[in-house]
Coordinates of C-alpha atoms and ligand atoms in Angstrom, one line a residue:
X1 CA 125.6 102.6 90.0
X2 CA 123.9 101.1 93.1
X3 CA 121.2 103.5 94.5
X4 CA 120.9 104.5 98.3
X5 CA 118.1 106.7 99.5
X6 CA 118.5 108.5 102.8
X7 CA 116.0 110.8 104.8
X8 CA 115.9 112.8 108.0
X9 CA 112.6 113.4 109.3
X10 CA 110.9 116.6 108.1
X11 CA 111.2 119.1 110.8
X12 CA 108.1 120.8 112.5
X13 CA 108.1 124.7 111.9
X14 CA 106.1 125.5 115.1
X15 CA 109.6 126.1 116.4
X16 CA 113.2 127.3 115.7
X17 CA 115.9 124.8 114.6
X18 CA 117.9 123.0 117.6
X19 CA 120.6 120.7 118.3
X20 CA 118.4 117.6 117.6
X21 CA 117.5 118.9 114.1
X22 CA 121.1 119.4 113.3
X23 CA 121.9 116.0 114.7
X24 CA 120.2 114.1 112.2
X25 CA 120.7 116.0 109.4
X26 CA 124.4 116.0 110.0
X27 CA 124.4 112.1 110.3
X28 CA 122.5 111.6 107.1
X29 CA 124.8 114.0 105.4
X30 CA 127.9 112.2 106.8
X31 CA 126.3 108.6 105.4
X32 CA 125.3 110.5 101.9
X33 CA 128.7 112.0 101.6
X34 CA 130.1 108.7 102.4
X35 CA 128.1 106.6 99.9
X36 CA 129.1 109.1 97.2
X37 CA 132.6 108.8 97.3
X38 CA 132.2 105.1 97.6
X39 CA 130.5 105.2 94.0
X40 CA 126.9 105.0 95.0
X41 CA 124.0 107.0 93.3
X42 CA 122.6 108.5 96.5
X43 CA 119.5 110.6 97.0
X44 CA 119.6 112.6 100.1
X45 CA 116.4 114.1 101.4
X46 CA 115.5 116.4 104.1
X47 CA 112.7 119.2 104.6
X48 CA 109.9 120.5 106.8
X49 CA 106.6 119.2 108.2
X50 CA 104.4 122.5 107.8
X51 CA 100.9 121.3 108.6
X52 CA 98.8 120.4 111.8
X53 CA 97.2 121.7 114.8
X54 CA 100.6 122.5 116.5
X55 CA 101.6 124.7 113.6
X56 CA 98.0 126.3 113.5
X57 CA 98.5 127.3 116.8
X58 CA 101.7 128.7 116.9
X59 CA 100.5 130.8 113.8
X60 CA 97.5 132.0 116.0
X61 CA 99.9 132.8 119.0
X62 CA 102.1 134.7 116.5
X63 CA 99.1 136.4 115.0
X64 CA 100.0 135.9 111.7
X65 CA 98.8 133.4 108.9
X66 CA 100.0 129.7 109.1
X67 CA 101.4 129.9 105.7
X68 CA 103.4 133.3 106.8
X69 CA 104.4 131.4 109.6
X70 CA 105.6 128.4 107.7
X71 CA 107.6 130.5 105.1
X72 CA 109.3 132.2 107.7
X73 CA 110.4 129.2 109.9
X74 CA 111.1 126.8 106.8
X75 CA 113.7 129.5 105.7
X76 CA 115.5 129.2 109.0
X77 CA 115.5 125.2 108.6
X78 CA 117.2 125.8 105.0
X79 CA 119.6 128.3 106.7
X80 CA 120.7 125.5 109.1
X81 CA 121.2 123.0 106.3
X82 CA 123.4 125.4 104.4
X83 CA 125.2 126.3 107.8
X84 CA 125.8 122.4 108.2
X85 CA 126.9 122.3 104.6
X86 CA 124.2 119.4 104.4
X87 CA 124.4 118.1 100.9
X88 CA 120.8 116.9 100.4
X89 CA 119.5 116.6 96.8
X90 CA 115.8 117.9 97.8
X91 CA 114.0 119.6 100.2
X92 CA 110.6 119.0 100.4
X93 CA 108.1 121.0 102.3
X94 CA 104.7 119.5 102.9
X95 CA 103.2 122.8 101.7
X96 CA 104.1 122.1 98.2
X97 CA 101.9 121.1 95.5
X98 CA 104.1 117.9 94.7
X99 CA 103.5 116.6 98.1
X100 CA 99.7 117.6 98.5
X101 CA 99.1 115.8 95.4
X102 CA 101.1 112.9 96.6
X103 CA 99.3 112.8 99.8
X104 CA 95.7 112.9 98.0
X105 CA 97.2 109.9 95.8
X106 CA 98.1 107.8 99.1
X107 CA 94.7 108.3 100.5
X108 CA 92.9 107.5 97.5
X109 CA 94.8 104.4 97.1
X110 CA 94.0 103.5 100.6
X111 CA 90.2 104.4 100.2
X112 CA 90.2 101.9 97.0
X113 CA 91.8 99.2 99.1
X114 CA 89.1 99.8 101.5
X115 CA 91.5 100.5 104.1
X116 CA 89.7 103.6 105.5
X117 CA 86.2 104.1 106.9
X118 CA 84.2 106.8 108.2
X119 CA 83.7 106.7 112.1
X120 CA 83.8 109.2 115.4
X121 CA 86.7 109.6 117.2
X122 CA 86.3 110.1 120.6
X123 CA 89.7 110.0 122.9
X124 CA 92.6 111.8 124.1
X125 CA 95.2 113.9 121.8
X126 CA 98.1 115.6 122.4
X127 CA 98.9 118.6 120.2
X128 CA 102.7 118.7 121.1
X129 CA 102.9 115.1 120.0
X130 CA 100.4 115.2 117.3
X131 CA 99.3 111.7 118.6
X132 CA 96.2 109.7 119.8
X133 CA 96.7 108.1 123.3
X134 CA 94.8 105.2 125.0
X135 CA 93.2 106.2 128.6
X136 CA 95.9 103.5 130.0
X137 CA 98.7 105.0 128.4
X138 CA 98.6 108.3 130.6
X139 CA 100.6 109.1 133.3
X140 CA 99.3 111.4 135.8
X141 CA 97.0 112.9 133.2
X142 CA 99.7 113.6 130.7
X143 CA 100.8 111.8 127.8
X144 CA 103.9 109.2 128.2
X145 CA 106.4 112.0 126.5
X146 CA 105.0 114.4 129.6
X147 CA 103.0 116.4 126.8
X148 CA 99.4 117.7 127.9
X149 CA 96.5 116.0 126.3
X150 CA 92.9 117.2 125.8
X151 CA 89.6 115.2 125.2
X152 CA 88.7 115.5 121.4
X153 CA 85.3 114.1 119.9
X154 CA 84.6 114.4 116.2
X155 CA 83.7 112.8 113.2
X156 CA 86.9 110.9 111.9
X157 CA 88.0 109.0 109.1
X158 CA 89.8 105.8 110.6
X159 CA 92.6 103.5 109.1
X160 CA 92.1 99.9 109.3
X161 CA 95.3 99.4 111.4
X162 CA 93.7 96.6 113.6
X163 CA 93.9 94.6 110.5
X164 CA 97.7 94.8 110.0
X165 CA 98.8 93.5 113.3
X166 CA 99.8 90.1 111.9
X167 CA 100.9 91.4 108.3
X168 CA 103.4 93.8 110.4
X169 CA 104.7 90.5 112.3
X170 CA 105.2 88.7 109.4
X171 CA 107.2 91.4 107.8
X172 CA 109.4 92.1 110.8
X173 CA 109.9 88.4 110.9
X174 CA 111.1 88.4 107.2
X175 CA 113.0 91.6 107.9
X176 CA 115.3 91.2 110.9
X177 CA 117.2 94.6 110.4
X178 CA 114.2 96.5 109.6
X179 CA 114.4 98.6 112.8
X180 CA 117.7 99.4 114.5
X181 CA 119.1 99.4 117.0
X182 CA 117.9 96.0 117.9
X183 CA 116.6 96.8 121.3
X184 CA 114.4 99.6 119.8
X185 CA 112.9 96.6 117.3
X186 CA 112.2 94.6 120.2
X187 CA 110.0 97.6 121.8
X188 CA 108.3 98.1 118.5
X189 CA 107.6 94.2 118.1
X190 CA 105.9 94.3 121.5
X191 CA 104.0 97.1 120.9
X192 CA 102.3 95.5 117.9
X193 CA 102.0 92.0 119.3
X194 CA 99.8 93.9 122.6
X195 CA 97.5 94.8 120.0
X196 CA 96.6 97.6 117.5
X197 CA 93.5 99.8 117.3
X198 CA 92.4 101.4 114.3
X199 CA 93.7 104.8 113.9
X200 CA 92.2 108.1 113.5
X201 CA 93.6 109.5 110.3
X202 CA 91.4 113.0 109.6
X203 CA 90.4 115.7 112.0
X204 CA 87.7 118.4 111.4
X205 CA 88.3 120.5 114.4
X206 CA 90.9 122.7 112.6
X207 CA 91.8 123.6 109.0
X208 CA 95.6 123.8 108.4
X209 CA 96.1 120.6 106.5
X210 CA 95.6 118.9 103.5
X211 CA 91.9 118.5 102.8
X212 CA 90.3 114.9 102.5
X213 CA 89.5 114.3 98.9
X214 CA 85.8 114.2 98.5
X215 CA 85.1 115.5 102.2
X216 CA 86.5 118.7 102.7
X217 CA 85.4 119.3 106.3
X218 CA 88.2 117.0 107.1
X219 CA 92.0 117.5 106.8
X220 CA 94.3 114.5 106.6
X221 CA 96.2 113.5 109.8
X222 CA 99.4 115.3 110.1
X223 CA 101.3 112.0 110.7
X224 CA 100.0 110.5 107.4
X225 CA 100.6 113.6 105.5
X226 CA 104.1 113.9 106.9
X227 CA 105.4 110.3 106.2
X228 CA 104.1 110.1 102.6
X229 CA 107.1 113.0 102.1
X230 CA 109.7 110.1 101.9
X231 CA 107.4 108.9 98.6
X232 CA 106.3 112.5 97.4
X233 CA 110.1 113.5 96.8
X234 CA 110.4 110.5 94.7
X235 CA 107.2 111.4 92.4
X236 CA 105.0 109.3 93.8
X237 CA 101.7 109.4 92.1
X238 CA 103.5 111.7 89.1
X239 CA 106.7 110.5 87.4
X240 CA 107.8 107.6 89.5
X241 CA 111.0 107.1 87.8
X242 CA 113.0 107.8 90.9
X243 CA 110.8 106.0 93.1
X244 CA 111.4 102.5 91.5
X245 CA 114.9 103.5 91.6
X246 CA 115.6 104.5 95.1
X247 CA 112.7 103.2 97.2
X248 CA 113.8 99.6 97.5
X249 CA 117.0 101.1 99.0
X250 CA 115.2 103.7 101.5
X251 CA 116.7 104.2 104.9
X252 CA 114.9 106.6 107.1
X253 CA 117.0 108.0 109.8
X254 CA 115.1 109.5 112.9
X255 CA 114.6 109.8 116.5
X256 CA 113.8 107.6 119.1
X257 CA 110.7 109.6 119.9
X258 CA 109.0 109.2 116.5
X259 CA 109.6 105.4 116.0
X260 CA 106.0 104.3 116.5
X261 CA 105.1 106.5 113.6
X262 CA 108.0 105.2 111.3
X263 CA 107.8 101.5 112.3
X264 CA 104.3 100.8 113.0
X265 CA 101.9 103.3 111.1
X266 CA 104.1 103.8 108.1
X267 CA 104.8 100.2 107.0
X268 CA 101.2 99.5 107.7
X269 CA 99.7 102.5 105.4
X270 CA 102.5 101.3 102.7
X271 CA 101.3 97.7 102.9
X272 CA 97.8 98.8 102.8
X273 CA 98.4 100.8 99.9
X274 CA 100.1 97.7 98.2
X275 CA 103.4 99.3 98.4
X276 CA 107.0 98.1 99.9
X277 CA 107.9 99.4 103.2
X278 CA 111.2 101.0 103.4
X279 CA 114.2 99.4 103.7
X280 CA 115.2 100.3 107.0
X281 CA 114.2 102.7 110.0
X282 CA 117.3 103.5 112.5
X283 CA 116.4 105.3 115.5
X284 CA 119.2 107.6 117.3
X285 CA 119.0 108.6 120.8
X286 CA 118.3 112.2 122.4
X287 CA 120.8 114.6 123.4
X288 CA 120.6 116.2 126.8
X289 CA 122.4 119.7 127.6
X290 CA 125.3 119.2 130.4
X291 CA 122.9 116.4 132.0
X292 CA 119.5 118.0 131.6
X293 CA 116.8 117.3 129.5
X294 CA 116.5 119.9 126.5
X295 CA 113.6 122.0 127.0
X296 CA 112.5 125.4 126.2
X297 CA 111.0 125.9 129.4
X298 CA 114.1 125.2 131.4
X299 CA 115.6 127.6 128.8
X300 CA 118.9 125.2 127.7
X301 CA 118.1 124.6 124.1
X302 CA 121.3 124.6 122.2
X303 CA 121.8 126.9 119.1
X304 CA 123.1 125.0 116.4
X305 CA 124.6 128.2 114.5
X306 CA 126.1 129.7 117.7
X307 CA 128.0 126.3 118.1
X308 CA 129.4 126.4 114.5
X309 CA 130.1 130.1 114.9
X310 CA 132.1 129.5 118.2
X311 CA 134.0 126.3 117.4
X312 CA 133.7 125.6 113.7
X313 CA 131.7 123.4 111.6
X314 CA 134.4 120.5 111.4
X315 CA 134.3 120.5 115.2
X316 CA 130.5 120.5 115.6
X317 CA 130.2 117.7 113.1
X318 CA 132.9 115.5 114.7
X319 CA 131.9 115.9 118.2
X320 CA 128.4 114.9 117.6
X321 CA 129.3 112.1 115.2
X322 CA 132.3 110.8 117.3
X323 CA 131.0 111.4 120.8
X324 CA 127.8 109.0 121.2
X325 CA 127.3 105.5 120.0
X326 CA 124.8 106.3 117.2
X327 CA 121.4 104.9 118.6
X328 CA 122.5 105.8 122.0
X329 CA 121.3 108.9 124.3
X330 CA 124.3 111.2 124.9
X331 CA 125.1 114.3 126.8
X332 CA 126.3 117.5 125.1
X333 CA 128.8 119.7 127.1
X334 CA 131.1 122.2 126.0
X335 CA 134.1 120.7 127.7
X336 CA 133.5 117.7 125.9
X337 CA 133.4 119.2 122.5
X338 CA 136.6 121.1 123.2
X339 CA 138.2 118.2 124.7
X340 CA 137.5 116.3 121.2
X341 CA 138.4 119.5 119.3
X342 CA 141.9 119.6 120.9
X343 CA 142.7 116.1 121.3
X344 CA 141.4 114.5 118.2
X345 CA 141.3 117.3 115.7
X346 CA 144.0 119.7 117.0
X347 CA 146.8 117.3 118.6
X348 CA 146.2 114.2 116.3
X349 CA 145.3 115.1 113.0
X350 CA 145.9 119.1 112.6
X351 CA 149.2 118.8 114.1
X352 CA 150.2 115.7 112.1
X353 CA 149.2 117.8 108.6
X354 CA 151.0 120.7 109.9
X355 CA 154.4 119.1 110.9
X356 CA 154.7 117.0 107.9
X357 CA 153.5 119.4 105.2
X358 CA 155.6 122.1 106.5
X359 CA 158.4 120.1 106.6
X360 CA 158.1 119.0 103.2
X361 CA 157.7 122.8 102.5
X362 CA 160.9 124.0 104.2
X363 CA 163.3 120.8 103.5
X364 CA 162.2 119.7 100.2
X365 CA 160.8 122.9 98.7
X366 CA 157.3 121.2 98.7
X367 CA 158.5 118.3 96.2
X368 CA 159.2 114.8 96.9
X369 CA 160.4 111.8 94.6
X370 CA 158.6 108.9 95.0
X371 CA 160.6 106.0 96.8
X372 CA 162.2 103.3 94.7
X373 CA 161.6 100.7 97.5
X374 CA 159.2 100.9 100.6
X375 CA 160.6 99.2 104.1
X376 CA 157.9 96.8 105.4
X377 CA 157.0 99.9 108.3
X378 CA 156.3 102.2 105.1
X379 CA 154.1 99.6 103.4
X380 CA 152.2 98.8 106.4
X381 CA 151.3 102.6 106.7
X382 CA 150.9 103.5 103.3
X383 CA 148.6 100.4 102.7
X384 CA 146.6 100.8 106.0
X385 CA 143.6 103.5 104.9
X386 CA 142.7 100.8 102.1
X387 CA 142.0 98.1 104.6
X388 CA 140.5 100.7 107.1
X389 CA 138.2 101.8 104.4
X390 CA 136.6 98.0 104.2
X391 CA 136.1 98.5 107.9
X392 CA 134.5 101.9 107.8
X393 CA 132.1 100.8 104.7
X394 CA 130.9 98.0 107.0
X395 CA 130.3 100.9 110.0
X396 CA 128.6 103.0 107.4
X397 CA 126.4 100.3 106.4
X398 CA 125.5 99.5 109.9
X399 CA 125.0 103.3 110.7
X400 CA 127.8 103.0 113.3
X401 CA 128.9 106.4 112.5
X402 CA 130.8 107.0 115.7
X403 CA 133.0 103.9 114.6
X404 CA 133.4 105.2 111.3
X405 CA 135.5 107.9 113.0
X406 CA 137.3 105.4 115.5
X407 CA 138.4 103.5 112.6
X408 CA 140.1 106.8 110.7
X409 CA 141.4 107.8 113.9
X410 CA 143.5 104.4 114.2
X411 CA 145.3 105.7 111.0
X412 CA 145.9 108.9 112.4
X413 CA 147.7 107.3 115.4
X414 CA 149.7 104.9 113.3
X415 CA 150.8 107.8 111.4
X416 CA 151.7 109.7 114.2
X417 CA 153.7 106.7 115.5
X418 CA 155.5 106.3 112.4
X419 CA 156.7 109.8 112.5
X420 CA 158.0 109.5 116.0
X421 CA 159.6 106.1 115.1
X422 CA 161.1 107.2 111.8
X423 CA 162.3 110.8 113.1
X424 CA 162.6 112.2 109.9
X425 CA 164.0 115.6 111.3
X426 CA 167.2 113.7 112.3
X427 CA 167.5 112.0 109.2
X428 CA 167.7 115.1 107.4
X429 CA 171.5 115.5 108.3
X430 CA 172.3 111.7 108.2
X431 CA 170.3 110.2 105.4
X432 CA 168.5 112.6 103.4
X433 CA 167.3 110.1 101.1
X434 CA 165.5 108.0 103.7
X435 CA 163.9 111.1 105.2
X436 CA 162.3 111.9 101.7
X437 CA 160.9 108.3 101.6
X438 CA 159.7 108.7 105.0
X439 CA 158.0 112.3 104.1
X440 CA 156.6 110.6 101.0
X441 CA 154.9 108.1 103.0
X442 CA 153.5 110.3 105.5
X443 CA 152.3 112.7 102.7
X444 CA 150.5 110.0 100.9
X445 CA 148.9 108.5 103.9
X446 CA 147.6 112.0 104.9
X447 CA 146.2 112.6 101.2
X448 CA 144.3 109.3 102.0
X449 CA 143.3 110.4 105.5
X450 CA 142.1 113.4 104.2
X451 CA 139.8 111.4 101.4
X452 CA 138.5 109.4 103.9
X453 CA 137.7 112.4 106.5
X454 CA 135.5 114.3 103.8
X455 CA 132.1 113.1 104.9
X456 CA 132.7 114.3 108.4
X457 CA 135.5 116.9 108.4
X458 CA 134.1 119.0 105.4
X459 CA 136.1 122.4 105.5
X460 CA 139.6 120.7 107.0
X461 CA 139.7 118.0 104.4
X462 CA 139.1 120.4 101.4
X463 CA 142.0 122.7 102.7
X464 CA 144.2 119.8 103.2
X465 CA 143.7 118.2 99.7
X466 CA 143.8 121.6 98.2
X467 CA 147.2 122.3 99.8
X468 CA 148.3 119.1 98.5
X469 CA 147.1 120.1 95.0
X470 CA 145.0 117.0 94.6
X471 CA 142.7 116.7 91.8
X472 CA 139.1 116.9 92.6
X473 CA 138.5 114.0 90.3
X474 CA 140.8 111.9 92.7
X475 CA 139.1 112.7 95.6
X476 CA 137.0 109.5 95.9
X477 CA 137.6 106.3 97.8
X478 CA 139.1 104.6 94.5
X479 CA 141.7 107.2 94.7
X480 CA 143.0 105.2 97.8
X481 CA 144.3 102.8 95.3
X482 CA 146.6 105.3 93.7
X483 CA 149.5 107.0 95.3
X484 CA 151.1 110.4 95.0
X485 CA 152.9 111.1 91.9
X486 CA 156.5 111.7 91.8
X487 CA 157.8 115.2 92.4
X488 CA 154.4 116.3 93.1
X489 CA 154.5 119.8 94.4
X490 CA 152.7 120.4 97.7
X491 CA 152.0 124.2 99.0
X492 CA 152.8 125.2 102.3
X493 CA 150.1 124.5 105.0
X494 CA 148.4 126.9 107.1
X495 CA 147.0 125.5 110.6
X496 CA 143.7 123.6 109.7
X497 CA 142.7 123.1 113.5
X498 CA 143.9 125.3 116.0
X499 CA 144.0 124.4 119.7
X500 CA 140.8 126.2 121.3
X501 CA 141.6 128.0 124.2
X502 CA 138.6 128.3 126.6
X503 CA 138.4 132.1 127.6
Ligands
MSP1 N1 107.8 116.4 112.2 C1 108.0 115.2 113.0 C2 108.5 114.3 111.9 C3 108.0 114.0 110.7 S1 108.8 112.5 109.9 C4 107.8 112.1 108.7 C5 108.8 115.7 114.1 N2 109.5 117.1 114.0 S2 110.6 117.5 115.0 O1 111.1 118.6 114.4 O2 109.8 117.5 116.3 O3 111.7 116.5 115.4 C6 112.8 116.1 114.4 C7 113.9 115.4 114.9 O4 114.4 115.9 116.2 C8 113.4 114.0 115.6 O5 113.8 112.7 115.0 C9 113.5 114.1 117.1 O6 113.8 112.9 117.4 C10 114.8 115.2 117.3 N3 115.2 115.6 118.2 C11 114.5 116.6 118.8 N4 115.2 117.1 120.1 C12 116.1 116.0 120.1 C13 117.1 116.1 121.0 N5 117.3 116.6 122.2 N6 118.5 115.4 120.7 C14 118.2 114.4 119.5 N7 117.4 114.3 118.7 C15 116.1 115.3 118.7 O7 109.0 115.1 114.9

């Protein structure tokens, strides 16, 4: 089986989970589930980023020990991944020993390769971004992200990033799809072309981190620590079997705000360590809430747990994946979510399932003979999902998740049209055999659509396939090549996606 390795960023535990975290996790989960159903050997990683000054400060504010804070908040992130039904294969926490050992290993390779030297750092640092800034980057005394900065002066180890400008540009040239979307790749190239300064990679003014091997006054810069998670989960520096297997197929899905770390620092660290950079970094956009930037101070943070409770998991997953082209910014609004839920899930899909399956239950006792001969219209519809799968696969490889949804809904539209054209309900009296044939075609296409929607609509797809008594082993994409057997018994359906009526 071909390997596929997909990762979310590891989430900071200074704060509670919000829609931005849910968004990346859902996107990676959709891709991981899709690839599994398509026969790939998938490894899907998520986790939490638990070191650094930001977390140390949050713990001090809460008057608890950092380890107690991270244990508490990490649990909330684990809860979120459960509520989203994330199918990750591993959840890494940077306070785990397996990770600390991998980071020390990375450090020692960089030292051995003479990529690290001891110096003195003096300059601006933003704790919120956990990032250093040049004086020239500041806007009205703040970081370009709007975060406050403070002047830092302390001894520090440096990574010789300036040496990696040309190797990075050469690497970008050889790997034209390394960063996507392309517009973001251009931003990164321009940044690298403008020249790189060596990077401070240790701090002495706080202690919540992994101590520098051999110089324990220093803790390792939280981004060098955090980025290494993608490799520590594969046994880097320990048993590297998984690393060899999955690393060449690694895809990091991140938000656009952390692209510099993933698109510049991370490949530079890896090249300096004599390791291969990841295969791809995909930066998605940011959500606003009803047109406004989401922030704690505005008080408009969207709680993913509450959304799932109100609208159901499938609606939340579908809306976030379908509403906005993956890679672009998007605006969240309850009206838009309800609109999608009612039009695409309730009216188009749920209704089709309900009408067809209950008709089969009432008029045929849930049992249909396989037709002896198919009309051209029958054949066109019943064979459509297989052709669409090729397109969806292509979209998955481009991480065009919104288009994956669009393509699947083309089949739903065609199935609804077929139903309206063939009018099985009027055939009941005039031509019952033709009615059965039409219902068989519709039932089989519903089975195929439900197989295709599994990566996105977890609960509903499972319910439909259960009602249709489809063997769990017959739910992968290879099963689109088969058809429903003759006289297969289908149960009476219950409404899968009821319309949402706003109070
Ligand atoms: N800990 C770092 C990542 C280290 S990866 C080696 C971090 N954590 S974070 O918790 O602050 O952010 C995690 C992700 O959430 C980022 O990819 C960020 O882009 C994303 N989002 C935060 N707010 C968001 C929105 N409003 N909309 C979409 N995604 C957003 O950064």
